Structure formats: C-alpha cells, structure tokens
C-alpha cells in the first residue's frame, strides 16, 4: 500500500510548499499529493484553494501577488518535480485551464518520474493520457448507487485511466471489489487517524493520501 503526503506535511509548514514536501518525504512517505492551478501569468502553481486569502480568485493573480498574500513562496509544478525524482507524484489538476501548461511541463518528466494525474473532471484525464501516455486517476466525491457500473464506465473512458481516488467515508468491501473487477487501483483520501489507516491496510487498498504523514511511520 502506497502512502502519500496530502499537500506535503502541512502541520509544520505551509501546504503545497517545497518545505512541506521535504518534511513529508523525510517521514518516509512513498509520494506527494499536490494541486495544480494556473496563475494569471501562465504558471502551473501548486495551490489548493480557488480563492486567495483576500478572496480574489487565484486565477486572477500572478505568482508574485499570491506569494505576497500568503506570505510564503508558491512553487511551480516544474520546480517541485525538479527537486525530487524518486517519489510518486499525484498531481490533481484543479481546472481545465491548467491542463495545457501541465501537459507541457510533464513532457519533460515522464521518463524520469512516477506520475499520476488526477482530477474530478474526468474528461480532462483522457486529454492528459492521450497527450502523455501516463497513468491517470479519477477523483470521486461520493459512492455511486451502482459502484460496479460506475467503475466500468470509468475504465472504458481511457485505457490509461488506471486509478480511482475516494474519500474514506464511503470505503467498503463492495467498492473495493467493484474496483478490482474493473481492474482499477483504489486510493483513499481524508484518512486522518491511525484506526482509519489500519482499516485501509486491512482492506488492502492500493494507496492512502495522508493528512498526517507521520501516521505511516513504523511503530
């Protein structure tokens, strides 16, 4: 089971910063989950929220303006990937507008890095997979009424769509069995306690995105 730091280790550092990523990797996680948005100056910045602290949409700010608002450096996708080649990078593309520049950056790293592009906008994933030939993952917010049918529909969307990513709450053996039947990996996010992590291990999920990466340390 893979363990990923959710936006790095943001208990001790601002989330989605190089410092947060370094801290999570120092705790022994297998990879990093982060978010890609497009700034108004055309940069693929790593930032989760749609709005800056002032309430201004991030898409209407330059990186420098966003850094001034947050009080800390905002890395770009290429800066983060250049810093670490070994981890699995789970890259959530937050908006369709960020797709072209994300593809352009990732072309330089597909041979040297382990990459998984995810999105709640599933059609975006087909575009990325067609352009780069890398694995993609469908983010899902709620368990569907018919998990098996839903997961089969994802599997036929694109052969490179190999992973589904779910919150912890709807996790069940039924969902896991449906993912296995569709030949999809299953990752889980919103895992916040040792007990939740233990259940994920017991159910043999493929990956867990941890808000507290220290939970994954042995002992």
PDB file of C-alpha atoms in Angstrom:
ATOM      1  CA  UNK A   1       0.000   0.000   0.000  1.00  0.00           C
ATOM      2  CA  UNK A   2       1.414   3.354  -1.060  1.00  0.00           C
ATOM      3  CA  UNK A   3       1.393   6.264   1.391  1.00  0.00           C
ATOM      4  CA  UNK A   4       1.260   9.817   0.060  1.00  0.00           C
ATOM      5  CA  UNK A   5       1.556  13.102   1.908  1.00  0.00           C
ATOM      6  CA  UNK A   6      -1.535  15.241   1.289  1.00  0.00           C
ATOM      7  CA  UNK A   7      -0.123  18.591   0.138  1.00  0.00           C
ATOM      8  CA  UNK A   8       3.075  17.568   1.907  1.00  0.00           C
ATOM      9  CA  UNK A   9       3.390  17.745   5.686  1.00  0.00           C
ATOM     10  CA  UNK A  10       1.354  20.848   6.402  1.00  0.00           C
ATOM     11  CA  UNK A  11       1.265  20.562  10.182  1.00  0.00           C
ATOM     12  CA  UNK A  12       4.716  22.109  10.312  1.00  0.00           C
ATOM     13  CA  UNK A  13       4.968  24.009   7.009  1.00  0.00           C
ATOM     14  CA  UNK A  14       2.586  25.842   4.672  1.00  0.00           C
ATOM     15  CA  UNK A  15       0.824  23.278   2.496  1.00  0.00           C
ATOM     16  CA  UNK A  16       1.951  22.659  -1.075  1.00  0.00           C
ATOM     17  CA  UNK A  17       5.370  24.215  -0.493  1.00  0.00           C
ATOM     18  CA  UNK A  18       8.748  22.645  -1.126  1.00  0.00           C
ATOM     19  CA  UNK A  19       9.332  22.664   2.636  1.00  0.00           C
ATOM     20  CA  UNK A  20       6.104  20.738   3.249  1.00  0.00           C
ATOM     21  CA  UNK A  21       7.042  18.198   0.582  1.00  0.00           C
ATOM     22  CA  UNK A  22      10.522  17.732   2.048  1.00  0.00           C
ATOM     23  CA  UNK A  23       9.084  17.234   5.535  1.00  0.00           C
ATOM     24  CA  UNK A  24       6.621  14.599   4.318  1.00  0.00           C
ATOM     25  CA  UNK A  25       9.309  12.725   2.411  1.00  0.00           C
ATOM     26  CA  UNK A  26      11.535  12.797   5.497  1.00  0.00           C
ATOM     27  CA  UNK A  27       8.763  10.894   7.298  1.00  0.00           C
ATOM     28  CA  UNK A  28       9.079   8.096   4.759  1.00  0.00           C
ATOM     29  CA  UNK A  29       6.013   8.511   2.544  1.00  0.00           C
ATOM     30  CA  UNK A  30       6.104   6.995  -0.919  1.00  0.00           C
ATOM     31  CA  UNK A  31       4.852  10.080  -2.665  1.00  0.00           C
ATOM     32  CA  UNK A  32       3.294  13.509  -2.612  1.00  0.00           C
ATOM     33  CA  UNK A  33      -0.214  14.632  -3.496  1.00  0.00           C
ATOM     34  CA  UNK A  34      -0.439  18.228  -4.663  1.00  0.00           C
ATOM     35  CA  UNK A  35      -2.695  20.580  -6.620  1.00  0.00           C
ATOM     36  CA  UNK A  36      -2.022  22.374  -9.904  1.00  0.00           C
ATOM     37  CA  UNK A  37      -3.661  25.685 -10.794  1.00  0.00           C
ATOM     38  CA  UNK A  38      -2.912  28.257 -13.469  1.00  0.00           C
ATOM     39  CA  UNK A  39      -1.868  31.725 -12.355  1.00  0.00           C
ATOM     40  CA  UNK A  40      -2.740  34.765 -14.430  1.00  0.00           C
ATOM     41  CA  UNK A  41       0.888  34.972 -15.571  1.00  0.00           C
ATOM     42  CA  UNK A  42       0.606  31.487 -17.080  1.00  0.00           C
ATOM     43  CA  UNK A  43       2.441  29.442 -14.438  1.00  0.00           C
ATOM     44  CA  UNK A  44       1.374  25.987 -13.189  1.00  0.00           C
ATOM     45  CA  UNK A  45       1.421  26.853  -9.495  1.00  0.00           C
ATOM     46  CA  UNK A  46       0.879  24.391  -6.658  1.00  0.00           C
ATOM     47  CA  UNK A  47      -2.047  25.790  -4.687  1.00  0.00           C
ATOM     48  CA  UNK A  48      -5.210  24.129  -3.443  1.00  0.00           C
ATOM     49  CA  UNK A  49      -7.822  26.788  -2.819  1.00  0.00           C
ATOM     50  CA  UNK A  50      -9.740  28.550  -5.578  1.00  0.00           C
ATOM     51  CA  UNK A  51      -9.516  31.854  -3.716  1.00  0.00           C
ATOM     52  CA  UNK A  52      -6.526  33.671  -2.256  1.00  0.00           C
ATOM     53  CA  UNK A  53      -6.699  34.892   1.368  1.00  0.00           C
ATOM     54  CA  UNK A  54      -8.083  38.216   0.114  1.00  0.00           C
ATOM     55  CA  UNK A  55     -10.958  36.463  -1.645  1.00  0.00           C
ATOM     56  CA  UNK A  56      -9.523  37.119  -5.098  1.00  0.00           C
ATOM     57  CA  UNK A  57      -9.635  34.104  -7.437  1.00  0.00           C
ATOM     58  CA  UNK A  58      -6.175  32.575  -7.716  1.00  0.00           C
ATOM     59  CA  UNK A  59      -6.588  32.540 -11.499  1.00  0.00           C
ATOM     60  CA  UNK A  60      -6.633  36.354 -11.435  1.00  0.00           C
ATOM     61  CA  UNK A  61      -3.331  36.679  -9.553  1.00  0.00           C
ATOM     62  CA  UNK A  62       0.296  36.365 -10.576  1.00  0.00           C
ATOM     63  CA  UNK A  63       2.514  34.073  -8.571  1.00  0.00           C
ATOM     64  CA  UNK A  64       4.208  37.099  -7.005  1.00  0.00           C
ATOM     65  CA  UNK A  65       0.862  38.541  -5.953  1.00  0.00           C
ATOM     66  CA  UNK A  66      -0.211  35.240  -4.415  1.00  0.00           C
ATOM     67  CA  UNK A  67       3.086  34.950  -2.564  1.00  0.00           C
ATOM     68  CA  UNK A  68       2.571  38.448  -1.182  1.00  0.00           C
ATOM     69  CA  UNK A  69      -0.870  37.438   0.091  1.00  0.00           C
ATOM     70  CA  UNK A  70       0.152  34.124   1.634  1.00  0.00           C
ATOM     71  CA  UNK A  71       3.495  35.257   2.992  1.00  0.00           C
ATOM     72  CA  UNK A  72       5.399  32.268   1.645  1.00  0.00           C
ATOM     73  CA  UNK A  73       6.845  31.028  -1.668  1.00  0.00           C
ATOM     74  CA  UNK A  74       4.441  29.325  -4.079  1.00  0.00           C
ATOM     75  CA  UNK A  75       6.257  26.656  -6.096  1.00  0.00           C
ATOM     76  CA  UNK A  76       5.508  25.786  -9.682  1.00  0.00           C
ATOM     77  CA  UNK A  77       4.965  22.249 -10.886  1.00  0.00           C
ATOM     78  CA  UNK A  78       8.306  22.111 -12.673  1.00  0.00           C
ATOM     79  CA  UNK A  79      10.167  23.405  -9.605  1.00  0.00           C
ATOM     80  CA  UNK A  80       8.731  20.654  -7.428  1.00  0.00           C
ATOM     81  CA  UNK A  81       9.390  17.895  -9.929  1.00  0.00           C
ATOM     82  CA  UNK A  82      12.940  19.112 -10.483  1.00  0.00           C
ATOM     83  CA  UNK A  83      13.571  18.871  -6.738  1.00  0.00           C
ATOM     84  CA  UNK A  84      12.593  15.186  -6.346  1.00  0.00           C
ATOM     85  CA  UNK A  85      12.523  12.396  -8.925  1.00  0.00           C
ATOM     86  CA  UNK A  86      12.045   9.387  -6.635  1.00  0.00           C
ATOM     87  CA  UNK A  87       8.551   9.864  -5.130  1.00  0.00           C
ATOM     88  CA  UNK A  88       5.254   9.135  -6.794  1.00  0.00           C
ATOM     89  CA  UNK A  89       3.755  12.496  -7.731  1.00  0.00           C
ATOM     90  CA  UNK A  90      -0.037  12.539  -7.524  1.00  0.00           C
ATOM     91  CA  UNK A  91      -0.941  15.736  -9.340  1.00  0.00           C
ATOM     92  CA  UNK A  92      -4.516  16.945  -9.054  1.00  0.00           C
ATOM     93  CA  UNK A  93      -5.355  19.303 -11.904  1.00  0.00           C
ATOM     94  CA  UNK A  94      -7.837  21.704 -10.353  1.00  0.00           C
ATOM     95  CA  UNK A  95      -9.197  23.378 -13.501  1.00  0.00           C
ATOM     96  CA  UNK A  96      -9.332  22.611 -17.234  1.00  0.00           C
ATOM     97  CA  UNK A  97      -7.433  25.858 -17.829  1.00  0.00           C
ATOM     98  CA  UNK A  98      -4.387  24.315 -16.150  1.00  0.00           C
ATOM     99  CA  UNK A  99      -4.306  21.283 -18.440  1.00  0.00           C
ATOM    100  CA  UNK A 100      -2.244  22.599 -21.402  1.00  0.00           C
ATOM    101  CA  UNK A 101       0.577  24.025 -19.283  1.00  0.00           C
ATOM    102  CA  UNK A 102       0.546  20.930 -17.068  1.00  0.00           C
ATOM    103  CA  UNK A 103       0.983  18.741 -20.128  1.00  0.00           C
ATOM    104  CA  UNK A 104       3.813  20.943 -21.398  1.00  0.00           C
ATOM    105  CA  UNK A 105       5.671  20.661 -18.091  1.00  0.00           C
ATOM    106  CA  UNK A 106       5.106  16.936 -17.654  1.00  0.00           C
ATOM    107  CA  UNK A 107       6.555  16.149 -21.091  1.00  0.00           C
ATOM    108  CA  UNK A 108       9.977  16.842 -19.559  1.00  0.00           C
ATOM    109  CA  UNK A 109       9.462  14.428 -16.674  1.00  0.00           C
ATOM    110  CA  UNK A 110       7.579  11.399 -17.996  1.00  0.00           C
ATOM    111  CA  UNK A 111      10.732   9.288 -18.363  1.00  0.00           C
ATOM    112  CA  UNK A 112      12.369  10.226 -15.074  1.00  0.00           C
ATOM    113  CA  UNK A 113       9.406  10.457 -12.683  1.00  0.00           C
ATOM    114  CA  UNK A 114       6.482   8.384 -11.466  1.00  0.00           C
ATOM    115  CA  UNK A 115       3.423  10.462 -12.264  1.00  0.00           C
ATOM    116  CA  UNK A 116      -0.279  10.067 -11.578  1.00  0.00           C
ATOM    117  CA  UNK A 117      -2.524  12.888 -12.789  1.00  0.00           C
ATOM    118  CA  UNK A 118      -5.911  13.073 -11.092  1.00  0.00           C
ATOM    119  CA  UNK A 119      -8.975  15.268 -11.442  1.00  0.00           C
ATOM    120  CA  UNK A 120     -12.655  15.473 -10.575  1.00  0.00           C
ATOM    121  CA  UNK A 121     -13.145  16.455 -14.234  1.00  0.00           C
ATOM    122  CA  UNK A 122     -12.744  13.014 -15.754  1.00  0.00           C
ATOM    123  CA  UNK A 123     -12.688  14.149 -19.388  1.00  0.00           C
ATOM    124  CA  UNK A 124      -9.532  16.110 -18.557  1.00  0.00           C
ATOM    125  CA  UNK A 125      -7.840  12.824 -17.736  1.00  0.00           C
ATOM    126  CA  UNK A 126      -8.410  11.444 -21.209  1.00  0.00           C
ATOM    127  CA  UNK A 127      -6.796  14.568 -22.658  1.00  0.00           C
ATOM    128  CA  UNK A 128      -3.740  14.165 -20.421  1.00  0.00           C
ATOM    129  CA  UNK A 129      -3.470  10.443 -21.100  1.00  0.00           C
ATOM    130  CA  UNK A 130      -3.705  10.964 -24.855  1.00  0.00           C
ATOM    131  CA  UNK A 131      -1.016  13.642 -24.780  1.00  0.00           C
ATOM    132  CA  UNK A 132       1.462  11.950 -22.456  1.00  0.00           C
ATOM    133  CA  UNK A 133       0.638   8.249 -22.232  1.00  0.00           C
ATOM    134  CA  UNK A 134       0.858   8.357 -18.425  1.00  0.00           C
ATOM    135  CA  UNK A 135      -1.440   6.893 -15.796  1.00  0.00           C
ATOM    136  CA  UNK A 136      -4.380   8.956 -14.613  1.00  0.00           C
ATOM    137  CA  UNK A 137      -6.832   8.682 -11.747  1.00  0.00           C
ATOM    138  CA  UNK A 138     -10.467   9.700 -11.385  1.00  0.00           C
ATOM    139  CA  UNK A 139     -11.245  11.624  -8.209  1.00  0.00           C
ATOM    140  CA  UNK A 140     -14.661  10.779  -6.791  1.00  0.00           C
ATOM    141  CA  UNK A 141     -16.516  12.604  -4.022  1.00  0.00           C
ATOM    142  CA  UNK A 142     -19.324  10.163  -3.197  1.00  0.00           C
ATOM    143  CA  UNK A 143     -20.079   6.483  -3.604  1.00  0.00           C
ATOM    144  CA  UNK A 144     -22.389   5.930  -6.596  1.00  0.00           C
ATOM    145  CA  UNK A 145     -25.625   3.978  -6.332  1.00  0.00           C
ATOM    146  CA  UNK A 146     -24.121   1.270  -8.541  1.00  0.00           C
ATOM    147  CA  UNK A 147     -20.346   1.188  -7.922  1.00  0.00           C
ATOM    148  CA  UNK A 148     -19.729  -1.618 -10.404  1.00  0.00           C
ATOM    149  CA  UNK A 149     -21.434   0.163 -13.300  1.00  0.00           C
ATOM    150  CA  UNK A 150     -19.801   3.480 -12.468  1.00  0.00           C
ATOM    151  CA  UNK A 151     -16.318   1.999 -12.302  1.00  0.00           C
ATOM    152  CA  UNK A 152     -16.805   0.087 -15.535  1.00  0.00           C
ATOM    153  CA  UNK A 153     -17.740   3.368 -17.218  1.00  0.00           C
ATOM    154  CA  UNK A 154     -14.508   4.926 -15.972  1.00  0.00           C
ATOM    155  CA  UNK A 155     -12.438   2.018 -17.189  1.00  0.00           C
ATOM    156  CA  UNK A 156     -13.661   2.423 -20.756  1.00  0.00           C
ATOM    157  CA  UNK A 157     -13.066   6.196 -20.735  1.00  0.00           C
ATOM    158  CA  UNK A 158      -9.364   5.651 -21.444  1.00  0.00           C
ATOM    159  CA  UNK A 159      -7.008   2.654 -21.083  1.00  0.00           C
ATOM    160  CA  UNK A 160      -4.587   4.844 -19.107  1.00  0.00           C
ATOM    161  CA  UNK A 161      -7.240   5.657 -16.520  1.00  0.00           C
ATOM    162  CA  UNK A 162      -5.995   3.074 -14.055  1.00  0.00           C
ATOM    163  CA  UNK A 163      -6.890   4.503 -10.649  1.00  0.00           C
ATOM    164  CA  UNK A 164      -9.869   5.813  -8.699  1.00  0.00           C
ATOM    165  CA  UNK A 165      -9.467   8.075  -5.677  1.00  0.00           C
ATOM    166  CA  UNK A 166     -12.171   8.117  -2.996  1.00  0.00           C
ATOM    167  CA  UNK A 167     -12.764   9.778   0.370  1.00  0.00           C
ATOM    168  CA  UNK A 168     -12.544   7.494   3.382  1.00  0.00           C
ATOM    169  CA  UNK A 169     -16.232   7.708   4.317  1.00  0.00           C
ATOM    170  CA  UNK A 170     -17.735   5.554   1.527  1.00  0.00           C
ATOM    171  CA  UNK A 171     -14.920   2.979   1.639  1.00  0.00           C
ATOM    172  CA  UNK A 172     -16.345  -0.537   1.712  1.00  0.00           C
ATOM    173  CA  UNK A 173     -15.605  -4.053   0.561  1.00  0.00           C
ATOM    174  CA  UNK A 174     -18.276  -3.588  -2.123  1.00  0.00           C
ATOM    175  CA  UNK A 175     -16.467  -0.575  -3.542  1.00  0.00           C
ATOM    176  CA  UNK A 176     -13.107  -2.325  -3.409  1.00  0.00           C
ATOM    177  CA  UNK A 177     -14.493  -5.445  -5.073  1.00  0.00           C
ATOM    178  CA  UNK A 178     -16.001  -3.302  -7.836  1.00  0.00           C
ATOM    179  CA  UNK A 179     -12.655  -1.579  -8.403  1.00  0.00           C
ATOM    180  CA  UNK A 180     -10.865  -4.913  -8.598  1.00  0.00           C
ATOM    181  CA  UNK A 181     -13.443  -6.232 -11.059  1.00  0.00           C
ATOM    182  CA  UNK A 182     -12.903  -3.157 -13.236  1.00  0.00           C
ATOM    183  CA  UNK A 183      -9.116  -3.604 -12.945  1.00  0.00           C
ATOM    184  CA  UNK A 184      -8.725  -0.222 -11.265  1.00  0.00           C
ATOM    185  CA  UNK A 185      -6.451   0.706  -8.398  1.00  0.00           C
ATOM    186  CA  UNK A 186      -8.195   2.317  -5.434  1.00  0.00           C
ATOM    187  CA  UNK A 187      -6.655   5.195  -3.476  1.00  0.00           C
ATOM    188  CA  UNK A 188      -8.265   6.791  -0.413  1.00  0.00           C
ATOM    189  CA  UNK A 189      -8.076  10.369   0.887  1.00  0.00           C
ATOM    190  CA  UNK A 190      -9.399  12.053   4.053  1.00  0.00           C
ATOM    191  CA  UNK A 191      -7.610   9.416   6.155  1.00  0.00           C
ATOM    192  CA  UNK A 192      -6.887  11.222   9.420  1.00  0.00           C
ATOM    193  CA  UNK A 193      -6.411   8.638  12.195  1.00  0.00           C
ATOM    194  CA  UNK A 194      -4.354   5.535  12.867  1.00  0.00           C
ATOM    195  CA  UNK A 195      -7.557   3.487  13.051  1.00  0.00           C
ATOM    196  CA  UNK A 196      -8.644   4.664   9.602  1.00  0.00           C
ATOM    197  CA  UNK A 197      -5.213   3.861   8.196  1.00  0.00           C
ATOM    198  CA  UNK A 198      -5.364   0.397   9.782  1.00  0.00           C
ATOM    199  CA  UNK A 199      -8.724  -0.255   8.127  1.00  0.00           C
ATOM    200  CA  UNK A 200      -7.283   0.764   4.768  1.00  0.00           C
ATOM    201  CA  UNK A 201      -4.476  -1.732   5.291  1.00  0.00           C
ATOM    202  CA  UNK A 202      -6.932  -4.447   6.291  1.00  0.00           C
ATOM    203  CA  UNK A 203      -8.993  -3.829   3.165  1.00  0.00           C
ATOM    204  CA  UNK A 204      -5.811  -3.859   1.042  1.00  0.00           C
ATOM    205  CA  UNK A 205      -6.421  -0.570  -0.732  1.00  0.00           C
ATOM    206  CA  UNK A 206      -3.676   0.430  -3.134  1.00  0.00           C
ATOM    207  CA  UNK A 207      -2.840   3.863  -1.769  1.00  0.00           C
ATOM    208  CA  UNK A 208      -3.675   6.275   1.039  1.00  0.00           C
ATOM    209  CA  UNK A 209      -3.346  10.064   0.932  1.00  0.00           C
ATOM    210  CA  UNK A 210      -2.497  11.126   4.478  1.00  0.00           C
ATOM    211  CA  UNK A 211      -3.212  14.480   6.093  1.00  0.00           C
ATOM    212  CA  UNK A 212      -0.824  13.331   8.835  1.00  0.00           C
ATOM    213  CA  UNK A 213       2.094  11.580   7.124  1.00  0.00           C
ATOM    214  CA  UNK A 214       3.600  10.635  10.480  1.00  0.00           C
ATOM    215  CA  UNK A 215       0.840   8.017  10.836  1.00  0.00           C
ATOM    216  CA  UNK A 216       2.636   5.930   8.258  1.00  0.00           C
ATOM    217  CA  UNK A 217       5.845   5.613  10.242  1.00  0.00           C
ATOM    218  CA  UNK A 218       6.586   2.092  11.545  1.00  0.00           C
ATOM    219  CA  UNK A 219       5.871   1.668  15.245  1.00  0.00           C
TER     220      UNK A 219
END
